[in-house]
Every structure is written in structure tokens, then in C-alpha cells.
Coordinates of C-alpha atoms in Angstrom, one line a residue:
M20 CA 90.4 143.8 96.3
N21 CA 88.9 142.1 93.2
L22 CA 86.7 144.6 91.3
S23 CA 85.2 142.2 88.8
T24 CA 81.6 142.9 89.8
T25 CA 82.3 146.7 89.7
L26 CA 83.5 146.4 86.1
I27 CA 80.7 144.1 85.0
L28 CA 77.9 146.2 86.4
A29 CA 79.5 149.4 85.0
F30 CA 79.5 147.8 81.6
V31 CA 75.9 146.6 81.9
G32 CA 74.8 150.1 82.9
L33 CA 76.6 151.5 79.8
I34 CA 75.2 149.1 77.3
L35 CA 71.6 149.3 78.6
G36 CA 71.4 152.8 77.0
H37 CA 72.0 154.9 80.1
G38 CA 75.4 156.1 78.9
I39 CA 78.0 157.4 81.4
S40 CA 75.4 157.9 84.1
G41 CA 74.3 154.3 83.9
A42 CA 77.9 153.1 84.0
V43 CA 78.5 155.2 87.2
V44 CA 75.4 153.8 88.9
G45 CA 76.3 150.2 87.9
A46 CA 79.9 150.7 89.1
A47 CA 78.8 152.1 92.4
I48 CA 76.5 149.0 93.0
G49 CA 79.3 146.7 91.9
F50 CA 81.8 148.4 94.2
V51 CA 79.6 147.8 97.2
I52 CA 79.2 144.1 96.3
D53 CA 83.0 143.7 95.8
S54 CA 83.7 145.5 99.1
L55 CA 81.3 143.1 101.0
R56 CA 83.0 140.1 99.4
A57 CA 86.4 141.3 100.2
S58 CA 85.4 142.0 103.8
Q59 CA 84.0 138.4 104.1
R60 CA 87.3 137.0 102.8
H61 CA 89.3 139.1 105.2
D62 CA 87.2 138.0 108.2
R63 CA 87.4 134.3 107.3
P64 CA 90.1 132.6 109.4
T65 CA 93.0 131.0 107.4
P66 CA 94.5 127.6 108.4
Q67 CA 97.5 128.0 110.6
A68 CA 100.5 125.7 110.3
G69 CA 100.0 124.4 113.9
G70 CA 96.3 123.8 113.4
F71 CA 96.7 120.2 112.4
I72 CA 98.9 119.1 115.3
A73 CA 96.1 117.9 117.7
P74 CA 94.0 116.0 115.1
L75 CA 97.0 114.6 113.3
F76 CA 98.7 113.1 116.4
A77 CA 95.4 111.9 117.8
L78 CA 94.8 110.1 114.5
L79 CA 98.3 108.6 114.6
G80 CA 97.6 107.3 118.1
A81 CA 94.3 105.8 116.9
V82 CA 96.1 104.1 113.9
A83 CA 98.8 102.7 116.2
K84 CA 96.2 101.3 118.6
S85 CA 93.7 100.0 116.0
D86 CA 95.2 96.5 116.0
G87 CA 95.1 96.3 119.8
R88 CA 98.6 97.4 120.7
V89 CA 100.9 100.3 120.2
S90 CA 104.4 99.1 119.1
E91 CA 107.7 100.7 119.7
A92 CA 108.1 101.3 116.0
E93 CA 104.8 103.3 115.9
I94 CA 105.9 105.4 119.0
A95 CA 109.3 106.0 117.2
V96 CA 107.5 107.3 114.1
A97 CA 105.5 109.8 116.2
E98 CA 108.7 110.9 118.1
R99 CA 110.7 111.3 114.9
L100 CA 107.8 113.4 113.4
M101 CA 107.8 115.7 116.4
T102 CA 111.5 116.3 116.0
R103 CA 111.5 116.7 112.3
M104 CA 108.6 119.1 112.5
G105 CA 110.5 121.3 114.9
L106 CA 107.7 121.5 117.4
T107 CA 108.0 123.9 120.4
S108 CA 107.8 122.5 123.9
E109 CA 104.2 123.4 124.1
Q110 CA 103.4 122.0 120.7
R111 CA 105.2 118.8 121.7
K112 CA 103.1 118.5 124.9
E113 CA 100.0 118.9 122.7
A114 CA 101.1 116.3 120.3
I115 CA 101.9 113.7 123.0
A116 CA 98.6 114.4 124.8
S117 CA 96.8 114.0 121.5
F118 CA 98.6 110.8 120.6
N119 CA 97.7 109.3 124.0
R120 CA 94.1 110.4 123.6
G121 CA 93.9 108.7 120.3
K122 CA 95.1 105.4 121.9
Q123 CA 92.1 105.2 124.1
P124 CA 89.7 102.3 123.2
E125 CA 86.7 104.7 123.1
F126 CA 88.4 107.2 120.8
D127 CA 86.3 108.2 117.7
V128 CA 88.5 109.0 114.7
T129 CA 85.8 110.9 112.9
P130 CA 86.3 114.3 114.7
A131 CA 90.1 114.1 114.2
I132 CA 89.6 113.3 110.5
D133 CA 87.1 116.2 110.2
G134 CA 89.6 118.5 111.9
L135 CA 92.2 117.6 109.3
R136 CA 89.7 118.0 106.5
Q137 CA 88.9 121.5 107.7
W138 CA 92.5 122.4 108.0
V139 CA 93.3 121.1 104.5
G140 CA 90.3 122.8 103.0
L141 CA 90.5 122.7 99.2
R142 CA 94.3 122.5 99.3
R143 CA 95.1 119.1 97.8
D144 CA 98.8 120.0 98.1
H145 CA 98.2 120.0 101.9
A146 CA 96.3 116.8 101.8
F147 CA 99.2 114.7 100.4
P148 CA 101.7 115.5 103.2
V149 CA 99.1 114.7 105.9
L150 CA 98.4 111.4 104.2
D151 CA 102.1 110.8 103.9
V152 CA 102.6 111.1 107.6
V153 CA 99.7 108.7 108.4
I154 CA 100.9 106.2 105.9
E155 CA 104.3 106.2 107.7
T156 CA 102.5 105.0 110.9
V157 CA 100.3 102.5 109.0
L158 CA 103.4 100.9 107.5
A159 CA 105.6 101.1 110.7
E160 CA 105.4 97.4 111.3
G161 CA 105.3 96.3 107.7
N162 CA 102.2 94.8 106.0
P163 CA 99.4 96.6 107.9
P164 CA 96.2 94.9 109.2
P165 CA 92.8 95.9 107.9
E166 CA 92.0 98.2 110.8
K167 CA 94.9 100.5 110.0
M168 CA 94.1 100.6 106.3
A169 CA 90.4 101.3 107.1
I170 CA 91.4 104.5 109.0
L171 CA 93.8 105.5 106.2
R172 CA 91.1 105.1 103.6
Q173 CA 88.6 107.0 105.7
L174 CA 91.0 109.9 105.9
A175 CA 91.8 109.8 102.2
F176 CA 88.1 109.9 101.3
A177 CA 87.6 112.9 103.6
L178 CA 90.5 114.7 101.9
R179 CA 89.1 113.9 98.5
I180 CA 92.0 111.6 97.6
S181 CA 91.0 108.6 95.4
D182 CA 92.0 105.0 96.0
M183 CA 94.2 105.3 92.8
E184 CA 96.0 108.3 94.3
L185 CA 96.4 106.5 97.6
M186 CA 97.8 103.5 95.7
A187 CA 100.4 105.9 94.1
L188 CA 101.4 107.2 97.6
M189 CA 101.8 103.7 98.8
A190 CA 103.9 102.8 95.8
M191 CA 106.2 105.8 96.5
K192 CA 106.8 104.2 99.9
G193 CA 107.8 100.9 98.2
Y194 CA 104.5 99.1 98.8
A195 CA 102.3 97.4 96.2
W196 CA 98.6 97.7 97.0
N197 CA 95.5 97.0 95.0
A198 CA 92.5 98.9 96.5
A199 CA 90.0 96.6 94.8
A200 CA 91.6 93.3 95.8
G201 CA 89.6 91.7 98.6
D202 CA 87.6 94.9 99.2
R203 CA 84.8 93.7 101.5
R204 CA 82.7 96.7 100.5
R205 CA 82.2 95.0 97.2
G206 CA 80.1 92.2 98.6
P207 CA 80.3 88.8 100.3
G208 CA 82.1 87.2 97.3
A209 CA 84.9 89.7 97.1
G210 CA 87.3 87.7 99.2
G211 CA 89.3 88.5 102.3
Y212 CA 91.6 91.4 103.1
V213 CA 94.7 91.7 101.0
P214 CA 97.3 94.0 102.7
P215 CA 99.8 96.2 101.0
R216 CA 103.1 94.4 100.5
R217 CA 106.6 95.6 100.1
N218 CA 107.6 95.6 96.4
T219 CA 111.1 94.1 96.3
H220 CA 111.6 95.5 92.8
G221 CA 111.1 99.1 93.9
P222 CA 108.2 101.4 93.2
D223 CA 106.1 100.5 90.2
P224 CA 106.4 103.6 87.9
Y225 CA 103.0 103.2 86.4
T226 CA 101.3 103.0 89.8
V227 CA 103.3 106.1 90.9
L228 CA 101.9 108.1 87.9
G229 CA 98.4 106.5 88.3
I230 CA 98.3 105.2 84.7
Q231 CA 97.9 101.9 82.9
R232 CA 100.8 100.1 81.4
G233 CA 99.3 100.5 78.0
A234 CA 98.9 104.3 78.3
D235 CA 100.0 106.3 75.3
E236 CA 102.7 109.1 75.3
R237 CA 100.2 111.9 75.6
T238 CA 98.4 110.3 78.6
I239 CA 101.7 109.6 80.3
K240 CA 103.0 113.2 79.9
R241 CA 99.6 114.7 81.0
A242 CA 99.6 112.5 84.2
Y243 CA 103.2 113.4 85.0
R244 CA 102.6 117.2 84.6
K245 CA 99.5 117.0 86.8
L246 CA 101.3 115.1 89.6
I247 CA 104.5 117.1 89.6
S248 CA 102.4 120.3 89.9
E249 CA 100.4 118.9 92.8
H250 CA 103.4 117.6 94.7
H251 CA 105.8 120.5 94.1
P252 CA 107.2 121.7 97.4
D253 CA 107.0 125.4 96.4
R254 CA 103.2 125.1 96.6
L255 CA 103.1 124.3 100.3
G256 CA 103.5 127.8 101.7
D257 CA 104.3 128.2 105.4
L258 CA 104.3 124.6 106.5
P259 CA 106.9 122.7 108.6
E260 CA 110.1 121.8 106.9
D261 CA 109.4 118.1 107.3
M262 CA 106.3 118.4 105.1
R263 CA 108.3 120.3 102.5
K264 CA 110.9 117.5 102.5
R265 CA 108.2 114.9 102.1
A266 CA 106.9 116.8 99.1
E267 CA 110.5 116.9 97.7
A268 CA 110.7 113.2 98.1
R269 CA 107.4 112.6 96.4
A270 CA 108.4 114.9 93.5
S271 CA 111.7 112.9 93.2
E272 CA 109.8 109.6 93.0
I273 CA 107.5 111.0 90.4
N274 CA 110.4 112.2 88.3
A275 CA 112.2 108.9 88.7
A276 CA 109.0 107.0 87.6
Y277 CA 108.6 109.2 84.6
E278 CA 112.2 108.7 83.5
R279 CA 111.8 104.9 83.8
I280 CA 108.7 104.9 81.7
K281 CA 110.2 107.2 79.1
A282 CA 113.2 104.9 78.8
E283 CA 110.9 101.9 78.5
K284 CA 108.6 103.5 76.0
G285 CA 111.4 105.2 74.0
F286 CA 110.2 108.8 73.9
K287 CA 111.7 112.0 75.1

């Protein structure tokens, strides 16, 4: 239990001129407060590794159906994910039922996205593997239509992931995407939808790190350290091995991008 309030109030009681007796009274009050806080934290439910299965697969079904049809490639993505995640027979049934529910024309993605948001909480390191899975479905057939990207961006926004960070995740998948290009939210004159397109030259290292090409050495190193910390697989805790491997792949892409930039800029 964290006894910070106990110590603070004991110190306050001491310096207010009440001596040891004041410190004892302050410590007693602080101890009660700290105990109540500890009890509240203990009673608060913690996210379980399986808690994201239903909303995740429902959202994957909705993404797959958003352009009017579910392709074999999109079904294959969901099936591979079930296998890689090592789902039990019951979890697999839940995932299939959720995927089929998400395919229904009247399905509303908002509750599923909200379920994933609640599961992720403040854990940005949990948000990235969730987005990584959804991106795989979005890109299953190549350059995605606007309906798929709209759901992906809605999810990213709910998980507090910026367009710049989403662009980096897409770059790690080998796709170049400019969030501002043809963004219809910017007004009637903004132009039409411009889909992500496969980058034939490999991931752009500057997009991966989320920096401008003219960034100085300090900015580059700061961006690299921040990203490698957020995407390090050791931060994930008790999550399926597939999500850990995805984090390892992202960390590898970040390291590769950093090395390419260092070689280009000529610093160590």
C-alpha cells in the first residue's frame, strides 16, 4: 500500500507546532485515507487478456463487411489470428460468433470500439497491438476503400492514437499514407479519398519514427527512444504470444528505421 498521504499529514502535523502528538494524529488520518484508496484500487477490476476477443473480432467483421462483401482474404486473416492467439475452443466460438455479428448490415461499431477502449484503458502499449490486428484486416485486399479506413481512424481516435502514429503503423506494414491528403473532414475543396498505397521502396524510416526529414539529431534520437519504449514487447504483460510477436516486429522496424536514418545523417 502507498503511504504517501500518511507521511505527508504526519509531517504537516509536526510542522504546525503540535510536535509528536500532532504528527501521530496526522499520520492516523493519512493512514485511513491511504487505506481507503488501496481498497478502491484492489476492488477495481483489471483488464483480462481475453476481454478484448468479442469486441475485437466483431470490429474485424465490421471492417471486412464495410465495403459490402467479406473476402476470403479477410476471413483468412481472422482465422490466422485465432490460431496465432492460441484461443481455446470456447474462445474460438466466441470469436467466430463475434465476427459474424460484426458482418451484419445493422451492426454499430461504436460499442465494439468502446469495449476495446475500456480494455486498453491508459495502456498505450496495449493500444498498438490492437490497431496492428485491425490494420491487417484493413489491408487484407491491398489499397483499402474509405469505409475501412474510416473505422480504423475511429478506433485510433478512441485509443488516443494520433494520425501521425497511425501513419507510422501503416508505414511499418509497407504502406504509404498521408492522413491529410483528400481528408473530406477538411471541407468541400479538400479533394477525394486517397487510399494508403504499398511503398515499393520499403517502409519510409522518417514516417516510421514520426519525424520530418529535416529533423536534427537530438529530435531523431528522442523520437526513437520514445517509440522503442512504447513498442517494447516486455511492457505488454500477460497478453497472447501473437501480440508480443507483433510488438517485436514493430520494435524491429523502429530499429531498422533508426539505423537507416543514422547512416543517412552520419551520426552514431
